[in-house]
Amino acid sequence: MKEINALAAEYLLPGHTACPGCGAAVAIRHVVKILGKNTVFVIAASCFSIIAGQLPTRAFALNVFHSPFASAAAVGSGLKRGLQALGQDDIQVVVLAGDGGTFDIGLQGLSAAAERNEDLIFICYDNEAYMNTGMQRSSATPLGAVSQTTPQGKKNAKKDIMQIMAAHKISYAATATAAFPHDLYAKIEKVKKIKGLRFLHLLCPCPAGWGIGSNETITISRLAVECGVFPLYEIVQGELFLNYKPEKLLPVKAYLQRQRRFASLPAEQINVMQADIQNYWRELLSKISTGNNPFS
Amino acid sequence: MIKFKETVEELFGMQQTTVNKTGQWRYYAPVRKEKTAPCSAACPLQNNPAQWVEKVKKEDYWQAWQLLARTNPFPAITGHICAHFCEEKCRRGQYDEPVAIGELEKQIGLWRLEHYRPQNKPNHKKALPQRQVAIIGSGPAGLACAYYLAQLDLQPVVFERFSEPGGLLAWGIPGFRLPRQILQTELAILQDLGVKFKTQREVALADYELLRQEFAAVFLATGAGKEKILPIPGAELAGVKGAISYLRSAHLGEIDIQPRHVVVIGGGNTAMDAAMTARRQGAHVTIVYRRTQGQMPAHSSALSAAKAAGVQILEKTEPVEILGSNKVEKVVLWKKKTETIVQECDLLLYAIGQRKGDLPAGLVPIGREGVKTNIPGVYLGGDMRTGPASVAAAIAAGREAAREIADYLQVKQAHIEAIMAPPLGQRPVVNKQCNVYFSMYPKQRRSGEPPQEAARCFSCGHCNQCGLCWLFCPDLAIQSREHNFAILLDYCKGCGICAQECPAGVLEMEEEEDASKNFDR
Amino acid sequence: MQAKILTGNEAVAHAVCLSRVQVVPAYPITPQTTVVENLAKMKADGMFLGEFIEVESENTALAYCIGAAYAGARTFTATSSHGLAYVHELLHWAAGARLSMVLANANRALGAPWCIESDQTDSLAQRDTGWVQLYCSSVQEILDTVLLAFRVTAESKLPVLVVYDGFYLSHVHEPVLVPPQALVDSFLPPLPDKPAFKLELPRNHYGLANASFMARLVQRRFGATAEINEVYAGVNQAYYRLTGRNYPAVEYWGSQTASSLFLTAGAMTQTIQSFIQERAGEEALLKIKLFRPFPAAALQKLIHSKLKRIIVVDRNIAYGVGGILAQEVRAALYSAPYQPEILELNLAGGLDLTPTLLEKALRFSGNESIMWAVNFR
């Protein structure tokens, strides 16, 4: 395992205006740290439109270009092609979008960029709702979660964005969370080296939106992995590799009961969700490739 | 106010967000509070493995030794024979396997013995009565006291009634457990540091007042009293011996007969040592213990070593009678209070404990613990004070005595603090379940390589600069520096992730003294 | 110069080629489709050397241009009608970000219902997005205007919309003088060869602004847009010197003593020109080339004391108001010394402008301010 160098330069700056305990801020801080200075960011409308700094300030030590909500993948693609046309092929273009900008309004552009295999890193920081507008449901909001637009709990299950992306046969797709920084670091190091569209799905708990303590961001991320809600895996050229297999999945209740958005879930629904997770796991495990991970 | 003299391009982020003092949002601030780890709390020496193990991880054995020596000057010895209560309480044990603290301690001890450079201290040559301290007894308590006093530039003189110093370490613990060479090297180092040994000098305890006149201070540490005798019929027969005296005879080569069937009564380390010694003589050995194996006070590794060597264990069994004409021939055992066993036996060893040492008339210890007595300048410690306890406890007593003596002889406090750990006492133990951070601490069994093994330590209660607080801070309010991490209160929003995730339990959130002041700023 | 028979869409493709555009995202929509088809063929034939990307929507196409312009590359795309409406948000964004790019729009009616006739509402409705809008009246003018547009956008850092009528120009063949590459190279600014940003100078490009910051940016942008009149005049002058072809922002054509003046933009100017010519020059025509910024001052100067009536020919509609050009003209003339009567001839929906209609308009004496062409055919 590669050591994380604490002394290496940071590319997210102190004084940014993310809420206290922002899960996305932790994750993205490390993402930019590993990507380094040869990187340009395109940011879709999201919490990061704010976190990146109110003008004339900037929170990134990198060039950041903001993009309208639906268009981030396309703006990123255009930026990359523009740079290629200018002979600057070595600049890494990274698109950063929330779950809204990925699962919902941005999905068409992302799908098309994936189909064209644009040379982009697309990072979805998934806080499972429209948090910047004050917690309205998105198609990434999990079943049963209360939001401002689903006051009685969401009736539909979360979209499986990884399967959608994998269906595009992109070169690399992976899930990660800040609670597993070595895994996150390894994955960012990988995507730096790969060409074509690379997709990263980062689960980023939102203290205000999820109803958790601002200190619980990492703990909840870890529980999401340990309960099987958010497995850490990568899909490399269609082959699935599980990066972390808990010895035994913790009951999903351990994850749900710490979050106020799930406070009114009836016990029977938790049981159903537990069964769903078991099925999901079985399915996931059955898909694990027997081949060698070309990027391990 | 924004001045619009600049070009549009310049306006888009001229300033860094570092101009925003987001620390003003904060109601709680992280503070570092080092605490006692469970391993340290379990240690009679209050040794703090988290501190020196961190140095082993960095392969800085010199620093590791320096830190360790503040609580325990003989890690090579304790590394071999200590019961290592620390490992029993090690939090890593609940995760995969306890950190091999004992083995690491032994490695540092051996490293130190190997790398010791003779000092040839000046006070070794010229005796100064006002600085001389008499230490009666050269067991672990006496030796530890002597070590610290020498380090504090006092002149310890150790009296030993037998021909060689070391007390129990020399003759009570078999060589296969503590190689002779180690004790001899330690003794040689002590001599080099200025400790004088006077062997074959039995000092009558009653003479402490005479000693008191001759020396600046006196430390009495003559060890526990006689072995408790089996209270059953036949205990007076020949071939029925106390395990400690048996071990001493074995050490001195005084055992001429070759026993064939040995029964050892007891479940402590002495019982194990005796059983193993007898086994090495080729005897068939049975350990008889009144409770279960799990309840044995012996170190679990000693028990398993005995079993591996073919020693038979009879649990929940008590001796009721020893049979024989003039010499032990059989022992009648009562198993689980239901079954009677008659075991053949030509040597019966009992290891059921020792009495406290006898105190001279007129000498009264002060309080229930501690080394002080009613006579100023006379101190008391080790098994003599407590009854049979651990080697670690004896060393701790020697250290406490050295501190008291140094204090009494007006050695500068700073000098004392530089040499030894603070006095034994109550300390705040890590109060929450430390986070097991598996990406940093992947599950793995013990390693034979000290630095790798040291890296397995969760460092409970001690900041080992693991950097998780830095890693998980969303606000970059923890700055990584060359040797440590600093909290930048200008930017800390007080989210509390660092305290929540601190695997050592060192960081805590404390309410700001006046949170409302933030509104005024 | 080489004369070729080209359609309007082919002329666009030729101009894009000549401008050495670096990034062209392409998405089909009638009646613009053959622009991208031609570019695709030119790319395949090795004539067009830029990046050609077949995207999945207009939204992505314009967002792609925004990205390419962020990088600093010369970029172009073409669309029509619903495609333009679909990217409304991005039009604002591109102009707000002060990006250089050219977008060609072949006018077409906006549904519902589906209608592909040549109605100008699609582009005129984008008048408040901050784009420069240039209207074309012939295939030659389309080719020339695309070239003009690339220089205007480079000089002003405002995006330029080149507008021409669907089918009437997009699909009509006309002889076109295609300028040689060397001429275009000397006319246009040098092709960008390095990024518009510097890695070592990180910026938060177009991040969050508060009201006062935004207000100042709006003011700057307004100023830059106002300067377009001057910028355009200079660019047009430069092109005129090179080619002899002149496209003033607003052009008076016909008798200086006319009492009736037609005013329009786009292909309809050709119809009106022939109509006036055939009637021996009793009337005049004002051709609006530059719609945004609206050349109000230039227009005022061209309104003389003899004029009694201005007939504004609008093939577009602002519901509840009337023709969009007519609104602009009324606003422009509000403070003018002469205030001729204004009649609107409205062909919204994409009606063909015929000499008959123009005649009827000259004789129109109804009380209504709008003469609906559909009622007079």
PDB file of N, CA and C in Angstrom, chain C residues 173-225:
ATOM      1  N   HIS C 173     -29.221  27.342 -53.601  1.00  0.00           N
ATOM      2  CA  HIS C 173     -27.890  27.427 -54.220  1.00  0.00           C
ATOM      3  C   HIS C 173     -27.683  28.808 -54.803  1.00  0.00           C
ATOM      4  N   GLU C 174     -26.549  29.384 -54.516  1.00  0.00           N
ATOM      5  CA  GLU C 174     -26.202  30.679 -55.100  1.00  0.00           C
ATOM      6  C   GLU C 174     -24.718  30.641 -55.444  1.00  0.00           C
ATOM      7  N   PRO C 175     -24.329  31.441 -56.440  1.00  0.00           N
ATOM      8  CA  PRO C 175     -22.887  31.519 -56.700  1.00  0.00           C
ATOM      9  C   PRO C 175     -22.213  32.305 -55.568  1.00  0.00           C
ATOM     10  N   VAL C 176     -21.107  31.765 -55.096  1.00  0.00           N
ATOM     11  CA  VAL C 176     -20.427  32.374 -53.951  1.00  0.00           C
ATOM     12  C   VAL C 176     -18.956  32.520 -54.271  1.00  0.00           C
ATOM     13  N   LEU C 177     -18.436  33.706 -53.989  1.00  0.00           N
ATOM     14  CA  LEU C 177     -16.991  33.891 -54.131  1.00  0.00           C
ATOM     15  C   LEU C 177     -16.340  33.417 -52.840  1.00  0.00           C
ATOM     16  N   VAL C 178     -15.617  32.327 -52.922  1.00  0.00           N
ATOM     17  CA  VAL C 178     -14.975  31.777 -51.726  1.00  0.00           C
ATOM     18  C   VAL C 178     -13.587  32.401 -51.603  1.00  0.00           C
ATOM     19  N   PRO C 179     -13.347  33.165 -50.554  1.00  0.00           N
ATOM     20  CA  PRO C 179     -12.032  33.802 -50.445  1.00  0.00           C
ATOM     21  C   PRO C 179     -10.930  32.762 -50.281  1.00  0.00           C
ATOM     22  N   PRO C 180      -9.763  33.049 -50.807  1.00  0.00           N
ATOM     23  CA  PRO C 180      -8.663  32.102 -50.633  1.00  0.00           C
ATOM     24  C   PRO C 180      -8.237  32.011 -49.167  1.00  0.00           C
ATOM     25  N   GLN C 181      -7.647  30.898 -48.844  1.00  0.00           N
ATOM     26  CA  GLN C 181      -7.248  30.644 -47.457  1.00  0.00           C
ATOM     27  C   GLN C 181      -6.316  31.742 -46.939  1.00  0.00           C
ATOM     28  N   ALA C 182      -5.397  32.165 -47.787  1.00  0.00           N
ATOM     29  CA  ALA C 182      -4.421  33.169 -47.348  1.00  0.00           C
ATOM     30  C   ALA C 182      -5.120  34.466 -46.950  1.00  0.00           C
ATOM     31  N   LEU C 183      -6.162  34.811 -47.695  1.00  0.00           N
ATOM     32  CA  LEU C 183      -6.904  36.033 -47.374  1.00  0.00           C
ATOM     33  C   LEU C 183      -7.558  35.909 -46.004  1.00  0.00           C
ATOM     34  N   VAL C 184      -8.192  34.745 -45.773  1.00  0.00           N
ATOM     35  CA  VAL C 184      -8.862  34.526 -44.481  1.00  0.00           C
ATOM     36  C   VAL C 184      -7.835  34.533 -43.350  1.00  0.00           C
ATOM     37  N   ASP C 185      -6.719  33.878 -43.624  1.00  0.00           N
ATOM     38  CA  ASP C 185      -5.666  33.835 -42.585  1.00  0.00           C
ATOM     39  C   ASP C 185      -5.191  35.238 -42.232  1.00  0.00           C
ATOM     40  N   SER C 186      -5.136  36.117 -43.254  1.00  0.00           N
ATOM     41  CA  SER C 186      -4.660  37.462 -42.952  1.00  0.00           C
ATOM     42  C   SER C 186      -5.746  38.295 -42.279  1.00  0.00           C
ATOM     43  N   PHE C 187      -6.995  37.904 -42.515  1.00  0.00           N
ATOM     44  CA  PHE C 187      -8.106  38.660 -41.936  1.00  0.00           C
ATOM     45  C   PHE C 187      -8.344  38.285 -40.474  1.00  0.00           C
ATOM     46  N   LEU C 188      -8.337  36.984 -40.216  1.00  0.00           N
ATOM     47  CA  LEU C 188      -8.646  36.528 -38.852  1.00  0.00           C
ATOM     48  C   LEU C 188      -7.421  36.663 -37.951  1.00  0.00           C
ATOM     49  N   PRO C 189      -7.663  36.813 -36.648  1.00  0.00           N
ATOM     50  CA  PRO C 189      -6.518  36.820 -35.713  1.00  0.00           C
ATOM     51  C   PRO C 189      -5.802  35.470 -35.787  1.00  0.00           C
ATOM     52  N   PRO C 190      -4.530  35.436 -35.393  1.00  0.00           N
ATOM     53  CA  PRO C 190      -3.811  34.151 -35.443  1.00  0.00           C
ATOM     54  C   PRO C 190      -4.550  33.089 -34.634  1.00  0.00           C
ATOM     55  N   LEU C 191      -4.461  31.869 -35.109  1.00  0.00           N
ATOM     56  CA  LEU C 191      -5.125  30.762 -34.423  1.00  0.00           C
ATOM     57  C   LEU C 191      -4.540  30.607 -33.013  1.00  0.00           C
ATOM     58  N   PRO C 192      -5.397  30.445 -32.000  1.00  0.00           N
ATOM     59  CA  PRO C 192      -4.859  30.265 -30.650  1.00  0.00           C
ATOM     60  C   PRO C 192      -3.929  29.054 -30.610  1.00  0.00           C
ATOM     61  N   ASP C 193      -2.806  29.194 -29.922  1.00  0.00           N
ATOM     62  CA  ASP C 193      -1.884  28.060 -29.819  1.00  0.00           C
ATOM     63  C   ASP C 193      -1.494  27.769 -28.379  1.00  0.00           C
ATOM     64  N   LYS C 194      -2.107  28.505 -27.452  1.00  0.00           N
ATOM     65  CA  LYS C 194      -1.870  28.125 -26.057  1.00  0.00           C
ATOM     66  C   LYS C 194      -3.143  28.345 -25.240  1.00  0.00           C
ATOM     67  N   PRO C 195      -3.259  27.636 -24.123  1.00  0.00           N
ATOM     68  CA  PRO C 195      -4.508  27.715 -23.360  1.00  0.00           C
ATOM     69  C   PRO C 195      -4.797  29.143 -22.892  1.00  0.00           C
ATOM     70  N   ALA C 196      -6.074  29.387 -22.679  1.00  0.00           N
ATOM     71  CA  ALA C 196      -6.511  30.706 -22.231  1.00  0.00           C
ATOM     72  C   ALA C 196      -6.200  30.920 -20.750  1.00  0.00           C
ATOM     73  N   PHE C 197      -5.832  29.840 -20.079  1.00  0.00           N
ATOM     74  CA  PHE C 197      -5.503  29.953 -18.645  1.00  0.00           C
ATOM     75  C   PHE C 197      -4.098  29.419 -18.440  1.00  0.00           C
ATOM     76  N   LYS C 198      -3.558  29.702 -17.277  1.00  0.00           N
ATOM     77  CA  LYS C 198      -2.232  29.193 -16.956  1.00  0.00           C
ATOM     78  C   LYS C 198      -2.344  28.252 -15.761  1.00  0.00           C
ATOM     79  N   LEU C 199      -1.737  27.079 -15.880  1.00  0.00           N
ATOM     80  CA  LEU C 199      -1.783  26.111 -14.779  1.00  0.00           C
ATOM     81  C   LEU C 199      -1.243  26.725 -13.497  1.00  0.00           C
ATOM     82  N   GLU C 200      -0.224  27.565 -13.645  1.00  0.00           N
ATOM     83  CA  GLU C 200       0.413  28.111 -12.447  1.00  0.00           C
ATOM     84  C   GLU C 200      -0.352  29.316 -11.893  1.00  0.00           C
ATOM     85  N   LEU C 201      -1.402  29.722 -12.586  1.00  0.00           N
ATOM     86  CA  LEU C 201      -2.238  30.819 -12.074  1.00  0.00           C
ATOM     87  C   LEU C 201      -3.663  30.309 -11.886  1.00  0.00           C
ATOM     88  N   PRO C 202      -3.895  29.577 -10.816  1.00  0.00           N
ATOM     89  CA  PRO C 202      -5.214  28.991 -10.645  1.00  0.00           C
ATOM     90  C   PRO C 202      -6.290  30.070 -10.481  1.00  0.00           C
ATOM     91  N   ARG C 203      -7.420  29.836 -11.083  1.00  0.00           N
ATOM     92  CA  ARG C 203      -8.521  30.779 -10.995  1.00  0.00           C
ATOM     93  C   ARG C 203      -9.821  30.017 -10.757  1.00  0.00           C
ATOM     94  N   ASN C 204     -10.760  30.721 -10.172  1.00  0.00           N
ATOM     95  CA  ASN C 204     -12.082  30.167  -9.934  1.00  0.00           C
ATOM     96  C   ASN C 204     -12.992  30.752 -11.006  1.00  0.00           C
ATOM     97  N   HIS C 205     -12.860  30.217 -12.212  1.00  0.00           N
ATOM     98  CA  HIS C 205     -13.516  30.833 -13.361  1.00  0.00           C
ATOM     99  C   HIS C 205     -15.035  30.760 -13.269  1.00  0.00           C
ATOM    100  N   TYR C 206     -15.660  31.910 -13.153  1.00  0.00           N
ATOM    101  CA  TYR C 206     -17.113  32.044 -13.172  1.00  0.00           C
ATOM    102  C   TYR C 206     -17.772  31.355 -11.984  1.00  0.00           C
ATOM    103  N   GLY C 207     -17.091  31.440 -10.848  1.00  0.00           N
ATOM    104  CA  GLY C 207     -17.650  30.907  -9.605  1.00  0.00           C
ATOM    105  C   GLY C 207     -18.730  31.825  -9.067  1.00  0.00           C
ATOM    106  N   LEU C 208     -19.089  31.578  -7.839  1.00  0.00           N
ATOM    107  CA  LEU C 208     -20.223  32.267  -7.221  1.00  0.00           C
ATOM    108  C   LEU C 208     -19.939  33.757  -7.029  1.00  0.00           C
ATOM    109  N   ALA C 209     -20.919  34.589  -7.431  1.00  0.00           N
ATOM    110  CA  ALA C 209     -20.783  36.032  -7.248  1.00  0.00           C
ATOM    111  C   ALA C 209     -21.936  36.544  -6.402  1.00  0.00           C
ATOM    112  N   ASN C 210     -21.672  37.543  -5.600  1.00  0.00           N
ATOM    113  CA  ASN C 210     -22.795  38.171  -4.895  1.00  0.00           C
ATOM    114  C   ASN C 210     -23.375  39.266  -5.791  1.00  0.00           C
ATOM    115  N   ALA C 211     -24.441  39.920  -5.330  1.00  0.00           N
ATOM    116  CA  ALA C 211     -25.168  40.851  -6.190  1.00  0.00           C
ATOM    117  C   ALA C 211     -24.278  42.001  -6.653  1.00  0.00           C
ATOM    118  N   SER C 212     -23.471  42.531  -5.751  1.00  0.00           N
ATOM    119  CA  SER C 212     -22.697  43.704  -6.162  1.00  0.00           C
ATOM    120  C   SER C 212     -21.613  43.300  -7.158  1.00  0.00           C
ATOM    121  N   PHE C 213     -21.051  42.119  -6.929  1.00  0.00           N
ATOM    122  CA  PHE C 213     -20.043  41.621  -7.864  1.00  0.00           C
ATOM    123  C   PHE C 213     -20.695  41.369  -9.231  1.00  0.00           C
ATOM    124  N   MET C 214     -21.863  40.721  -9.185  1.00  0.00           N
ATOM    125  CA  MET C 214     -22.577  40.399 -10.417  1.00  0.00           C
ATOM    126  C   MET C 214     -22.972  41.690 -11.144  1.00  0.00           C
ATOM    127  N   ALA C 215     -23.449  42.662 -10.366  1.00  0.00           N
ATOM    128  CA  ALA C 215     -23.905  43.909 -10.980  1.00  0.00           C
ATOM    129  C   ALA C 215     -22.768  44.585 -11.733  1.00  0.00           C
ATOM    130  N   ARG C 216     -21.595  44.540 -11.143  1.00  0.00           N
ATOM    131  CA  ARG C 216     -20.468  45.167 -11.828  1.00  0.00           C
ATOM    132  C   ARG C 216     -20.073  44.391 -13.085  1.00  0.00           C
ATOM    133  N   LEU C 217     -20.164  43.067 -12.986  1.00  0.00           N
ATOM    134  CA  LEU C 217     -19.863  42.266 -14.172  1.00  0.00           C
ATOM    135  C   LEU C 217     -20.882  42.541 -15.279  1.00  0.00           C
ATOM    136  N   VAL C 218     -22.149  42.674 -14.864  1.00  0.00           N
ATOM    137  CA  VAL C 218     -23.212  42.956 -15.829  1.00  0.00           C
ATOM    138  C   VAL C 218     -22.914  44.282 -16.523  1.00  0.00           C
ATOM    139  N   GLN C 219     -22.494  45.243 -15.728  1.00  0.00           N
ATOM    140  CA  GLN C 219     -22.206  46.563 -16.287  1.00  0.00           C
ATOM    141  C   GLN C 219     -21.053  46.508 -17.288  1.00  0.00           C
ATOM    142  N   ARG C 220     -20.021  45.762 -16.920  1.00  0.00           N
ATOM    143  CA  ARG C 220     -18.887  45.583 -17.830  1.00  0.00           C
ATOM    144  C   ARG C 220     -19.316  44.944 -19.135  1.00  0.00           C
ATOM    145  N   ARG C 221     -20.179  43.908 -18.970  1.00  0.00           N
ATOM    146  CA  ARG C 221     -20.603  43.153 -20.134  1.00  0.00           C
ATOM    147  C   ARG C 221     -21.479  44.037 -21.022  1.00  0.00           C
ATOM    148  N   PHE C 222     -22.286  44.878 -20.372  1.00  0.00           N
ATOM    149  CA  PHE C 222     -23.127  45.791 -21.129  1.00  0.00           C
ATOM    150  C   PHE C 222     -22.246  46.744 -21.938  1.00  0.00           C
ATOM    151  N   GLY C 223     -21.215  47.233 -21.299  1.00  0.00           N
ATOM    152  CA  GLY C 223     -20.286  48.135 -21.976  1.00  0.00           C
ATOM    153  C   GLY C 223     -19.620  47.450 -23.162  1.00  0.00           C
ATOM    154  N   ALA C 224     -19.210  46.201 -22.945  1.00  0.00           N
ATOM    155  CA  ALA C 224     -18.543  45.456 -24.018  1.00  0.00           C
ATOM    156  C   ALA C 224     -19.500  45.238 -25.176  1.00  0.00           C
ATOM    157  N   THR C 225     -20.770  44.998 -24.856  1.00  0.00           N
ATOM    158  CA  THR C 225     -21.756  44.780 -25.913  1.00  0.00           C
ATOM    159  C   THR C 225     -21.975  46.075 -26.697  1.00  0.00           C
TER     160      THR C 225
END
